[in-house]
Amino acid sequence: MKEAQAVAAEAGLTVVPVSTGAEQAKKARPVTPPREMPAPGAAGIKSGLLIDQMECIIAPPPFAEPAAKTTASAGAAGKPALQVVSTTVVQLPREVLHISMNQDRSCFVVGTTVGFAVYRSDPLALVFKRDFGRGIGVAALYYQSNIVALVGGGPIPQFSPQKVRLWDDLQGKSVSELQFGSDVKNVLLLKDIIVVTLETKLHFFRMSNLQQLREVETFPNPLGVCTVTYTEHPKIAYVGKTGKVKIEEVLGGNLCELPEKSKTPVNNLSFSADGTLLVTTTEHGSEIRVWNGLTGVLVKKLRRGSSGALIHSVNFSHHPESYLLAVTSNLATCHIFSTGEGNCQSKLSYLQAVSNYFTSEWSFLHFTAPSEKSLVFFGAKRTSLIIITVHGRYMKYNLTSPMHGAARDDTMLAESRNFFDNPTVYIRTDDDEACA
């Protein structure tokens, strides 16, 4: 975190770290009532937001109240009469457009049709939020700070979908932006590097001065699928122009290319914490493949099921000595695999000469989970698993019992909450400054 603060300082950013673990629990207190933001200071980000103070900050809408206009006729006292301009007000439901974790998974940020919100992930707690009244389609939190990268989205976007804005929530304004010629699909923030994903390109920028470092052409990527490591020498995995997954150093330098081109598009990529393993899934969704993150050699074929499924999310646990892998899909099931020993084997493994299907390993644990689009990750404890959904559900599961076979979700579910606090907000539709 100290290195991230030093990098931020070069860019004029001051980041105040958040406490973690038991210290977080001691400091956590109920969310204070919403308050207005202080007046913005000079240009640039001057001070950080104390995330562990658990303050909920809600900005006023990004448009002014209708201005009064004078008419040509005079009033009784000889003063111009006032005519208030009519303004159309519609009710927009709060819906999730994007969910992402910060670099150490201690927080997650949610982009919605009306703004964005940052939450502590375990235990769940609202940190700060912004209700613009307009949509945020992509949001990425810079470590544990008041800095968020925002991209407009949804039916009525707050910002242009072709711009990345670095938002300082303490000042309540954008302090810098990056403009592109097409819609931004994803944004990843490293210590001093911003990675921006477009449909057919990756762009790399230095955060301290927004200098472009390089750009890479990719296979058509409408979902913005790519992943990075947050190690001392960060790596990136993405689908190259040929359709094969490439692993490179973020600053340039090819490491390897996976030997096989998928028959269906890749829809998930995820590194283990140390970057030694890479998991890939495709739109078919029946098989999960684990690769060596340094050499590109196939390590394991894991079987989610015999039928196809839309895999929503896949993530490794935090512990490199024995990585676990969690997978959620639209079939309302969460599967837990081991990257070592302990997975289930097919009872027909003796038919492996007939088909590779019979050599696959199956999850050692599975249970019922939400079917809607979700993000799955392991919590602060090794035995806790968290699922966040686009319907605003936060569900934490205890993996201690049982640890093999099918499990009843009601015996494993330790916490189930809705992280939305207001179902709807009101917006004005005639604001000319939106999508600037």
Short mmCIF file of C-alpha atoms in Angstrom, two decimals:
data_model
loop_
_atom_site.label_atom_id
_atom_site.label_comp_id
_atom_site.label_asym_id
_atom_site.label_seq_id
_atom_site.Cartn_x
_atom_site.Cartn_y
_atom_site.Cartn_z
CA MET A 1 0.00 0.00 0.00
CA LYS A 2 2.93 2.35 0.72
CA GLU A 3 4.14 1.91 -2.85
CA ALA A 4 0.66 2.72 -4.16
CA GLN A 5 0.61 5.87 -2.01
CA ALA A 6 3.99 6.94 -3.40
CA VAL A 7 2.80 6.43 -6.97
CA ALA A 8 -0.40 8.32 -6.25
CA ALA A 9 1.59 11.19 -4.78
CA GLU A 10 3.45 11.61 -8.08
CA ALA A 11 0.10 12.05 -9.79
CA GLY A 12 -1.06 14.55 -7.17
CA LEU A 13 -3.12 11.91 -5.35
CA THR A 14 -3.03 11.33 -1.62
CA VAL A 15 -4.34 7.94 -0.55
CA VAL A 16 -5.21 7.11 3.04
CA PRO A 17 -5.08 3.33 3.69
CA VAL A 18 -7.86 1.39 5.34
CA SER A 19 -7.20 -0.91 8.26
CA THR A 20 -7.87 -4.62 7.73
CA GLY A 21 -8.76 -7.80 9.60
CA ALA A 22 -9.47 -7.58 13.30
CA GLU A 23 -8.50 -3.91 13.30
CA GLN A 24 -11.28 -3.24 10.79
CA ALA A 25 -13.85 -4.92 12.98
CA LYS A 26 -12.82 -2.81 15.97
CA LYS A 27 -13.00 0.45 14.03
CA ALA A 28 -16.20 -0.29 12.11
CA ARG A 29 -19.22 1.67 13.23
CA PRO A 30 -22.70 2.28 11.77
CA VAL A 31 -22.86 4.35 8.63
CA THR A 32 -23.37 8.02 9.42
CA PRO A 33 -26.28 9.93 7.85
CA PRO A 34 -25.60 11.24 4.35
CA ARG A 35 -23.88 14.61 4.21
CA GLU A 36 -22.99 17.00 1.44
CA MET A 37 -19.46 17.01 0.07
CA PRO A 38 -17.12 19.82 1.11
CA ALA A 39 -16.41 22.43 -1.54
CA PRO A 40 -13.74 21.21 -4.00
CA GLY A 41 -10.25 22.54 -3.43
CA ALA A 42 -7.58 23.41 -5.94
CA ALA A 43 -7.04 21.29 -9.02
CA GLY A 44 -5.71 17.81 -8.32
CA ILE A 45 -6.42 15.49 -5.42
CA LYS A 46 -5.24 16.95 -2.14
CA SER A 47 -6.35 14.56 0.55
CA GLY A 48 -7.63 11.03 0.96
CA LEU A 49 -10.84 9.61 2.33
CA LEU A 50 -10.60 7.54 5.49
CA ILE A 51 -12.37 4.41 4.37
CA ASP A 52 -12.33 2.87 7.83
CA GLN A 53 -14.40 5.79 9.15
CA MET A 54 -17.35 4.17 7.36
CA GLU A 55 -18.75 7.46 6.09
CA CYS A 56 -21.53 7.37 3.52
CA ILE A 57 -21.07 10.35 1.20
CA ILE A 58 -23.85 11.15 -1.21
CA ALA A 59 -23.26 13.98 -3.65
CA PRO A 60 -25.96 16.33 -4.86
CA PRO A 61 -27.11 15.57 -8.42
CA PRO A 62 -24.72 16.70 -11.18
CA PHE A 63 -27.21 19.18 -12.55
CA ALA A 64 -28.47 22.50 -11.24
CA GLU A 65 -32.04 23.25 -10.31
CA PRO A 66 -34.01 24.89 -13.13
CA ALA A 67 -32.99 28.52 -13.48
CA ALA A 68 -35.63 31.24 -13.24
CA LYS A 69 -36.34 33.28 -16.37
CA THR A 70 -37.76 36.82 -16.60
CA THR A 71 -40.68 37.57 -18.86
CA ALA A 72 -41.12 40.64 -21.06
CA SER A 73 -44.12 41.88 -19.07
CA ALA A 74 -43.70 43.69 -15.74
CA GLY A 75 -45.33 42.79 -12.48
CA ALA A 76 -47.55 44.94 -10.33
CA ALA A 77 -44.58 46.62 -8.65
CA GLY A 78 -42.79 47.20 -11.92
CA LYS A 79 -40.49 44.23 -11.39
CA PRO A 80 -40.13 41.48 -14.01
CA ALA A 81 -42.29 38.47 -13.33
CA LEU A 82 -40.55 35.11 -12.94
CA GLN A 83 -41.35 32.06 -15.01
CA VAL A 84 -39.99 28.71 -13.83
CA VAL A 85 -38.76 26.41 -16.57
CA SER A 86 -40.54 23.05 -16.54
CA THR A 87 -38.33 19.98 -16.03
CA THR A 88 -39.18 16.38 -16.81
CA VAL A 89 -38.52 14.02 -13.89
CA VAL A 90 -38.53 10.25 -14.34
CA GLN A 91 -38.01 7.41 -11.93
CA LEU A 92 -35.05 5.19 -12.74
CA PRO A 93 -34.65 1.83 -10.96
CA ARG A 94 -31.27 1.13 -9.40
CA GLU A 95 -29.74 -1.77 -11.30
CA VAL A 96 -26.20 -3.14 -11.20
CA LEU A 97 -24.20 -2.62 -14.40
CA HIS A 98 -20.73 -3.62 -13.21
CA ILE A 99 -19.05 -5.21 -10.17
CA SER A 100 -15.30 -5.40 -9.60
CA MET A 101 -12.89 -6.10 -6.75
CA ASN A 102 -10.00 -3.90 -5.71
CA GLN A 103 -6.47 -5.25 -5.89
CA ASP A 104 -6.44 -7.20 -2.59
CA ARG A 105 -10.20 -8.04 -2.58
CA SER A 106 -10.73 -6.09 0.63
CA CYS A 107 -13.33 -3.91 -1.12
CA PHE A 108 -15.63 -4.10 -4.12
CA VAL A 109 -17.16 -1.33 -6.21
CA VAL A 110 -20.55 -1.47 -7.89
CA GLY A 111 -21.50 0.62 -10.92
CA THR A 112 -25.26 1.12 -11.25
CA THR A 113 -27.81 2.88 -13.41
CA VAL A 114 -27.74 5.79 -10.96
CA GLY A 115 -24.10 6.02 -9.76
CA PHE A 116 -21.61 3.87 -7.90
CA ALA A 117 -20.89 2.57 -4.40
CA VAL A 118 -17.82 1.15 -2.63
CA TYR A 119 -18.21 -1.59 -0.02
CA ARG A 120 -15.90 -3.41 2.34
CA SER A 121 -16.13 -7.04 1.27
CA ASP A 122 -15.68 -8.99 4.51
CA PRO A 123 -17.43 -8.07 6.72
CA LEU A 124 -19.85 -6.28 4.40
CA ALA A 125 -20.07 -2.55 5.04
CA LEU A 126 -20.84 0.49 2.88
CA VAL A 127 -17.79 2.76 2.62
CA PHE A 128 -18.95 5.58 0.35
CA LYS A 129 -21.35 6.10 -2.54
CA ARG A 130 -22.36 8.59 -5.21
CA ASP A 131 -25.87 8.86 -6.57
CA PHE A 132 -25.49 10.87 -9.77
CA GLY A 133 -28.91 9.92 -11.08
CA ARG A 134 -27.18 8.54 -14.18
CA GLY A 135 -25.36 5.34 -15.03
CA ILE A 136 -21.82 4.10 -14.40
CA GLY A 137 -21.06 1.16 -16.69
CA VAL A 138 -17.51 0.41 -15.50
CA ALA A 139 -15.97 1.20 -12.09
CA ALA A 140 -12.52 0.28 -10.73
CA LEU A 141 -11.29 1.16 -7.22
CA TYR A 142 -7.63 2.14 -6.70
CA TYR A 143 -6.56 -0.04 -3.78
CA GLN A 144 -8.25 1.18 -0.55
CA SER A 145 -8.67 4.82 -1.43
CA ASN A 146 -10.97 7.60 -2.53
CA ILE A 147 -9.85 7.22 -6.17
CA VAL A 148 -12.19 5.40 -8.60
CA ALA A 149 -11.93 5.01 -12.37
CA LEU A 150 -15.38 5.56 -13.88
CA VAL A 151 -16.92 5.01 -17.31
CA GLY A 152 -20.47 6.01 -18.17
CA GLY A 153 -23.02 3.33 -19.04
CA GLY A 154 -26.60 2.19 -18.79
CA PRO A 155 -29.70 3.70 -20.43
CA ILE A 156 -28.70 7.24 -19.38
CA PRO A 157 -24.91 7.41 -18.79
CA GLN A 158 -23.40 9.93 -16.38
CA PHE A 159 -20.23 10.21 -18.49
CA SER A 160 -19.33 9.30 -22.04
CA PRO A 161 -18.85 5.52 -22.51
CA GLN A 162 -15.75 6.41 -24.54
CA LYS A 163 -13.96 8.15 -21.64
CA VAL A 164 -12.23 6.91 -18.51
CA ARG A 165 -12.44 9.46 -15.70
CA LEU A 166 -10.34 9.33 -12.55
CA TRP A 167 -12.76 10.39 -9.85
CA ASP A 168 -11.65 11.84 -6.50
CA ASP A 169 -14.57 11.19 -4.20
CA LEU A 170 -13.23 13.48 -1.48
CA GLN A 171 -13.45 16.46 -3.81
CA GLY A 172 -16.47 15.06 -5.60
CA LYS A 173 -15.16 15.59 -9.11
CA SER A 174 -13.14 14.12 -11.96
CA VAL A 175 -9.49 15.16 -11.86
CA SER A 176 -8.32 13.64 -15.16
CA GLU A 177 -9.66 11.67 -18.10
CA LEU A 178 -8.67 9.49 -21.05
CA GLN A 179 -10.55 9.75 -24.35
CA PHE A 180 -10.96 6.89 -26.84
CA GLY A 181 -12.61 6.38 -30.22
CA SER A 182 -14.87 3.53 -29.11
CA ASP A 183 -16.63 2.34 -25.96
CA VAL A 184 -14.50 1.29 -22.98
CA LYS A 185 -15.22 -2.32 -21.95
CA ASN A 186 -13.08 -2.64 -18.81
CA VAL A 187 -10.49 -0.81 -16.69
CA LEU A 188 -7.78 -2.34 -14.47
CA LEU A 189 -5.72 -0.25 -12.05
CA LEU A 190 -2.22 -1.30 -10.98
CA LYS A 191 0.18 0.67 -8.77
CA ASP A 192 1.30 3.02 -11.53
CA ILE A 193 -0.42 1.65 -14.62
CA ILE A 194 -3.94 1.96 -16.04
CA VAL A 195 -5.04 -0.79 -18.41
CA VAL A 196 -8.02 0.11 -20.60
CA THR A 197 -9.83 -2.58 -22.60
CA LEU A 198 -11.62 -1.69 -25.82
CA GLU A 199 -13.33 -4.22 -28.06
CA THR A 200 -10.25 -4.86 -30.21
CA LYS A 201 -7.41 -3.14 -28.32
CA LEU A 202 -5.65 -2.85 -24.97
CA HIS A 203 -4.17 0.50 -23.94
CA PHE A 204 -1.56 0.94 -21.21
CA PHE A 205 -0.98 4.30 -19.48
CA ARG A 206 1.30 5.59 -16.75
CA MET A 207 -0.96 6.73 -13.93
CA SER A 208 1.35 9.49 -12.69
CA ASN A 209 1.22 11.48 -15.95
CA LEU A 210 -1.29 9.58 -18.16
CA GLN A 211 1.45 8.94 -20.72
CA GLN A 212 0.55 6.09 -23.07
CA LEU A 213 3.06 3.25 -22.72
CA ARG A 214 1.83 0.91 -25.44
CA GLU A 215 -1.23 -0.54 -27.13
CA VAL A 216 -1.99 -4.09 -28.22
CA GLU A 217 -4.47 -5.41 -30.78
CA THR A 218 -6.70 -8.21 -29.53
CA PHE A 219 -9.30 -10.69 -30.70
CA PRO A 220 -12.83 -9.13 -30.67
CA ASN A 221 -13.58 -8.74 -26.98
CA PRO A 222 -17.07 -7.28 -26.34
CA LEU A 223 -16.99 -8.37 -22.68
CA GLY A 224 -13.64 -6.72 -21.94
CA VAL A 225 -12.14 -10.02 -20.74
CA CYS A 226 -8.56 -9.75 -19.45
CA THR A 227 -6.79 -10.21 -16.13
CA VAL A 228 -3.61 -9.01 -14.41
CA THR A 229 -1.44 -9.95 -11.45
CA TYR A 230 -0.69 -7.46 -8.71
CA THR A 231 2.80 -8.81 -8.10
CA GLU A 232 6.12 -6.96 -8.16
CA HIS A 233 6.43 -7.69 -11.89
CA PRO A 234 2.79 -7.68 -13.04
CA LYS A 235 1.55 -9.88 -15.89
CA ILE A 236 -1.50 -9.66 -18.10
CA ALA A 237 -3.49 -12.38 -19.86
CA TYR A 238 -5.76 -11.60 -22.80
CA VAL A 239 -6.99 -13.18 -26.04
CA GLY A 240 -4.61 -12.19 -28.85
CA LYS A 241 -5.42 -11.48 -32.49
CA THR A 242 -5.12 -15.17 -33.39
CA GLY A 243 -7.74 -16.18 -30.81
CA LYS A 244 -5.18 -17.78 -28.47
CA VAL A 245 -4.68 -16.55 -24.91
CA LYS A 246 -1.41 -14.67 -24.47
CA ILE A 247 0.47 -14.06 -21.21
CA GLU A 248 2.76 -11.01 -21.20
CA GLU A 249 4.49 -8.65 -18.85
CA VAL A 250 2.30 -5.58 -18.41
CA LEU A 251 5.09 -3.26 -19.55
CA GLY A 252 5.83 -5.41 -22.59
CA GLY A 253 7.60 -8.65 -23.19
CA ASN A 254 5.90 -11.85 -24.33
CA LEU A 255 6.03 -14.70 -21.82
CA CYS A 256 3.99 -17.44 -23.49
CA GLU A 257 0.92 -18.27 -25.52
CA LEU A 258 -1.51 -21.02 -24.66
CA PRO A 259 -1.15 -23.80 -27.23
CA GLU A 260 -4.84 -24.28 -28.01
CA LYS A 261 -7.33 -21.92 -29.60
CA SER A 262 -10.74 -22.30 -27.99
CA LYS A 263 -13.60 -23.44 -30.22
CA THR A 264 -15.92 -21.00 -28.43
CA PRO A 265 -15.04 -17.49 -27.17
CA VAL A 266 -13.18 -17.16 -23.86
CA ASN A 267 -15.43 -15.45 -21.31
CA ASN A 268 -13.35 -15.66 -18.11
CA LEU A 269 -9.66 -15.28 -17.29
CA SER A 270 -8.24 -15.22 -13.77
CA PHE A 271 -4.74 -15.45 -12.28
CA SER A 272 -3.87 -16.94 -8.92
CA ALA A 273 -2.50 -14.39 -6.44
CA ASP A 274 1.14 -15.17 -7.23
CA GLY A 275 0.54 -15.49 -10.98
CA THR A 276 1.71 -19.11 -11.17
CA LEU A 277 -1.70 -20.37 -12.35
CA LEU A 278 -4.19 -19.06 -14.91
CA VAL A 279 -7.75 -20.35 -15.29
CA THR A 280 -9.79 -20.03 -18.49
CA THR A 281 -13.43 -20.74 -19.30
CA THR A 282 -15.37 -20.43 -22.54
CA GLU A 283 -18.96 -19.71 -23.52
CA HIS A 284 -19.71 -23.44 -23.65
CA GLY A 285 -19.16 -23.56 -19.90
CA SER A 286 -18.79 -27.27 -19.24
CA GLU A 287 -15.00 -27.34 -18.82
CA ILE A 288 -12.58 -25.21 -16.80
CA ARG A 289 -8.89 -25.31 -17.68
CA VAL A 290 -6.00 -24.45 -15.37
CA TRP A 291 -2.68 -23.48 -16.96
CA ASN A 292 0.83 -22.80 -15.72
CA GLY A 293 0.98 -18.99 -15.64
CA LEU A 294 4.68 -18.95 -16.53
CA THR A 295 4.96 -21.55 -19.30
CA GLY A 296 1.41 -21.92 -20.65
CA VAL A 297 1.42 -25.68 -20.03
CA LEU A 298 -1.98 -27.24 -19.23
CA VAL A 299 -2.12 -28.27 -15.55
CA LYS A 300 -5.70 -29.54 -15.11
CA LYS A 301 -8.98 -30.03 -16.92
CA LEU A 302 -11.86 -29.52 -14.52
CA ARG A 303 -15.40 -30.53 -15.39
CA ARG A 304 -18.25 -28.32 -14.16
CA GLY A 305 -20.91 -30.55 -15.69
CA SER A 306 -21.89 -32.52 -18.75
CA SER A 307 -24.15 -29.81 -20.21
CA GLY A 308 -23.29 -26.29 -21.25
CA ALA A 309 -23.64 -23.31 -18.93
CA LEU A 310 -22.87 -19.61 -18.82
CA ILE A 311 -20.06 -19.28 -16.28
CA HIS A 312 -20.40 -15.94 -14.51
CA SER A 313 -17.24 -15.86 -12.44
CA VAL A 314 -14.20 -17.93 -11.48
CA ASN A 315 -11.61 -17.05 -8.83
CA PHE A 316 -8.74 -18.61 -6.87
CA SER A 317 -8.40 -18.62 -3.10
CA HIS A 318 -5.62 -16.60 -1.45
CA HIS A 319 -3.40 -19.47 -0.30
CA PRO A 320 -0.71 -20.58 -2.79
CA GLU A 321 0.19 -23.71 -0.83
CA SER A 322 -3.19 -25.19 -1.76
CA TYR A 323 -5.25 -23.08 -4.13
CA LEU A 324 -8.99 -23.65 -4.31
CA LEU A 325 -11.06 -22.52 -7.28
CA ALA A 326 -14.67 -21.29 -7.07
CA VAL A 327 -17.00 -21.18 -10.09
CA THR A 328 -20.54 -19.78 -10.42
CA SER A 329 -22.88 -20.11 -13.39
CA ASN A 330 -26.42 -19.49 -14.58
CA LEU A 331 -27.41 -23.02 -13.52
CA ALA A 332 -27.74 -21.87 -9.89
CA THR A 333 -24.76 -23.90 -8.66
CA CYS A 334 -21.40 -23.00 -7.16
CA HIS A 335 -18.58 -25.52 -7.66
CA ILE A 336 -15.40 -25.70 -5.58
CA PHE A 337 -12.31 -27.39 -7.07
CA SER A 338 -8.84 -28.09 -5.76
CA THR A 339 -5.81 -27.25 -7.90
CA GLY A 340 -3.98 -30.05 -6.11
CA GLU A 341 -5.44 -33.36 -4.93
CA GLY A 342 -8.95 -34.12 -3.70
CA ASN A 343 -11.23 -33.56 -6.70
CA CYS A 344 -13.76 -36.21 -7.68
CA GLN A 345 -12.95 -38.59 -10.54
CA SER A 346 -15.32 -40.03 -13.10
CA LYS A 347 -16.58 -43.53 -12.24
CA LEU A 348 -15.97 -44.35 -15.91
CA SER A 349 -12.31 -43.31 -15.92
CA TYR A 350 -11.43 -46.70 -17.40
CA LEU A 351 -12.97 -45.38 -20.66
CA GLN A 352 -10.36 -42.61 -20.99
CA ALA A 353 -9.13 -44.20 -24.22
CA VAL A 354 -12.58 -43.52 -25.71
CA SER A 355 -12.86 -39.85 -24.74
CA ASN A 356 -10.99 -37.21 -22.75
CA TYR A 357 -14.31 -36.53 -20.98
CA PHE A 358 -13.60 -39.47 -18.67
CA THR A 359 -10.20 -38.12 -17.57
CA SER A 360 -11.58 -34.81 -16.28
CA GLU A 361 -11.72 -34.00 -12.58
CA TRP A 362 -15.00 -32.92 -11.01
CA SER A 363 -15.63 -30.51 -8.14
CA PHE A 364 -15.18 -31.93 -4.66
CA LEU A 365 -17.96 -29.64 -3.37
CA HIS A 366 -20.99 -27.99 -4.94
CA PHE A 367 -24.07 -26.27 -3.58
CA THR A 368 -27.02 -24.13 -4.69
CA ALA A 369 -26.19 -20.48 -5.41
CA PRO A 370 -27.96 -17.56 -7.14
CA SER A 371 -28.48 -18.04 -10.88
CA GLU A 372 -28.20 -14.36 -11.81
CA LYS A 373 -24.91 -12.85 -13.00
CA SER A 374 -22.49 -12.78 -10.09
CA LEU A 375 -18.95 -12.32 -8.83
CA VAL A 376 -17.49 -15.04 -6.60
CA PHE A 377 -14.38 -14.74 -4.42
CA PHE A 378 -12.91 -16.08 -1.20
CA GLY A 379 -13.30 -13.93 1.91
CA ALA A 380 -10.89 -12.84 4.61
CA LYS A 381 -10.91 -16.35 6.09
CA ARG A 382 -9.82 -19.38 4.11
CA THR A 383 -13.13 -21.09 4.81
CA SER A 384 -15.39 -18.22 3.72
CA LEU A 385 -16.73 -17.76 0.20
CA ILE A 386 -18.64 -14.66 -0.97
CA ILE A 387 -21.01 -14.27 -3.90
CA ILE A 388 -22.23 -10.82 -5.03
CA THR A 389 -25.01 -10.63 -7.63
CA VAL A 390 -26.43 -8.04 -10.01
CA HIS A 391 -29.66 -8.12 -8.00
CA GLY A 392 -27.83 -6.61 -5.04
CA ARG A 393 -27.45 -9.83 -3.06
CA TYR A 394 -24.44 -10.44 -0.82
CA MET A 395 -24.12 -14.07 0.29
CA LYS A 396 -21.34 -15.48 2.46
CA TYR A 397 -20.87 -19.25 2.78
CA ASN A 398 -18.96 -21.28 5.35
CA LEU A 399 -16.93 -24.02 3.64
CA THR A 400 -15.89 -25.87 6.80
CA SER A 401 -18.72 -28.42 6.82
CA PRO A 402 -19.15 -30.42 4.74
CA MET A 403 -16.06 -30.28 2.54
CA HIS A 404 -16.89 -33.03 0.07
CA GLY A 405 -19.80 -33.86 -2.24
CA ALA A 406 -23.13 -32.08 -2.59
CA ALA A 407 -24.01 -29.72 0.22
CA ARG A 408 -27.24 -28.09 1.32
CA ASP A 409 -26.82 -24.36 0.86
CA ASP A 410 -28.91 -23.63 3.96
CA THR A 411 -26.32 -25.37 6.15
CA MET A 412 -23.44 -23.44 4.57
CA LEU A 413 -25.01 -20.01 4.18
CA ALA A 414 -23.64 -17.83 6.98
CA GLU A 415 -24.96 -14.45 5.82
CA SER A 416 -27.40 -13.17 3.22
CA ARG A 417 -28.05 -9.45 2.75
CA ASN A 418 -29.02 -6.89 0.13
CA PHE A 419 -26.39 -4.18 -0.30
CA PHE A 420 -28.83 -1.73 -1.94
CA ASP A 421 -30.18 0.84 0.48
CA ASN A 422 -32.56 2.82 -1.80
CA PRO A 423 -34.57 1.04 -4.51
CA THR A 424 -35.02 4.11 -6.73
CA VAL A 425 -33.81 7.66 -7.18
CA TYR A 426 -35.11 10.53 -9.25
CA ILE A 427 -33.28 11.99 -12.23
CA ARG A 428 -33.83 14.85 -14.64
CA THR A 429 -33.72 14.04 -18.33
CA ASP A 430 -33.04 17.48 -19.80
CA ASP A 431 -29.52 18.07 -18.42
CA ASP A 432 -27.23 19.15 -21.26
CA GLU A 433 -24.00 18.42 -19.36
CA ALA A 434 -24.42 14.65 -19.20
CA CYS A 435 -22.07 12.53 -21.34
CA ALA A 436 -19.68 15.48 -21.77
#
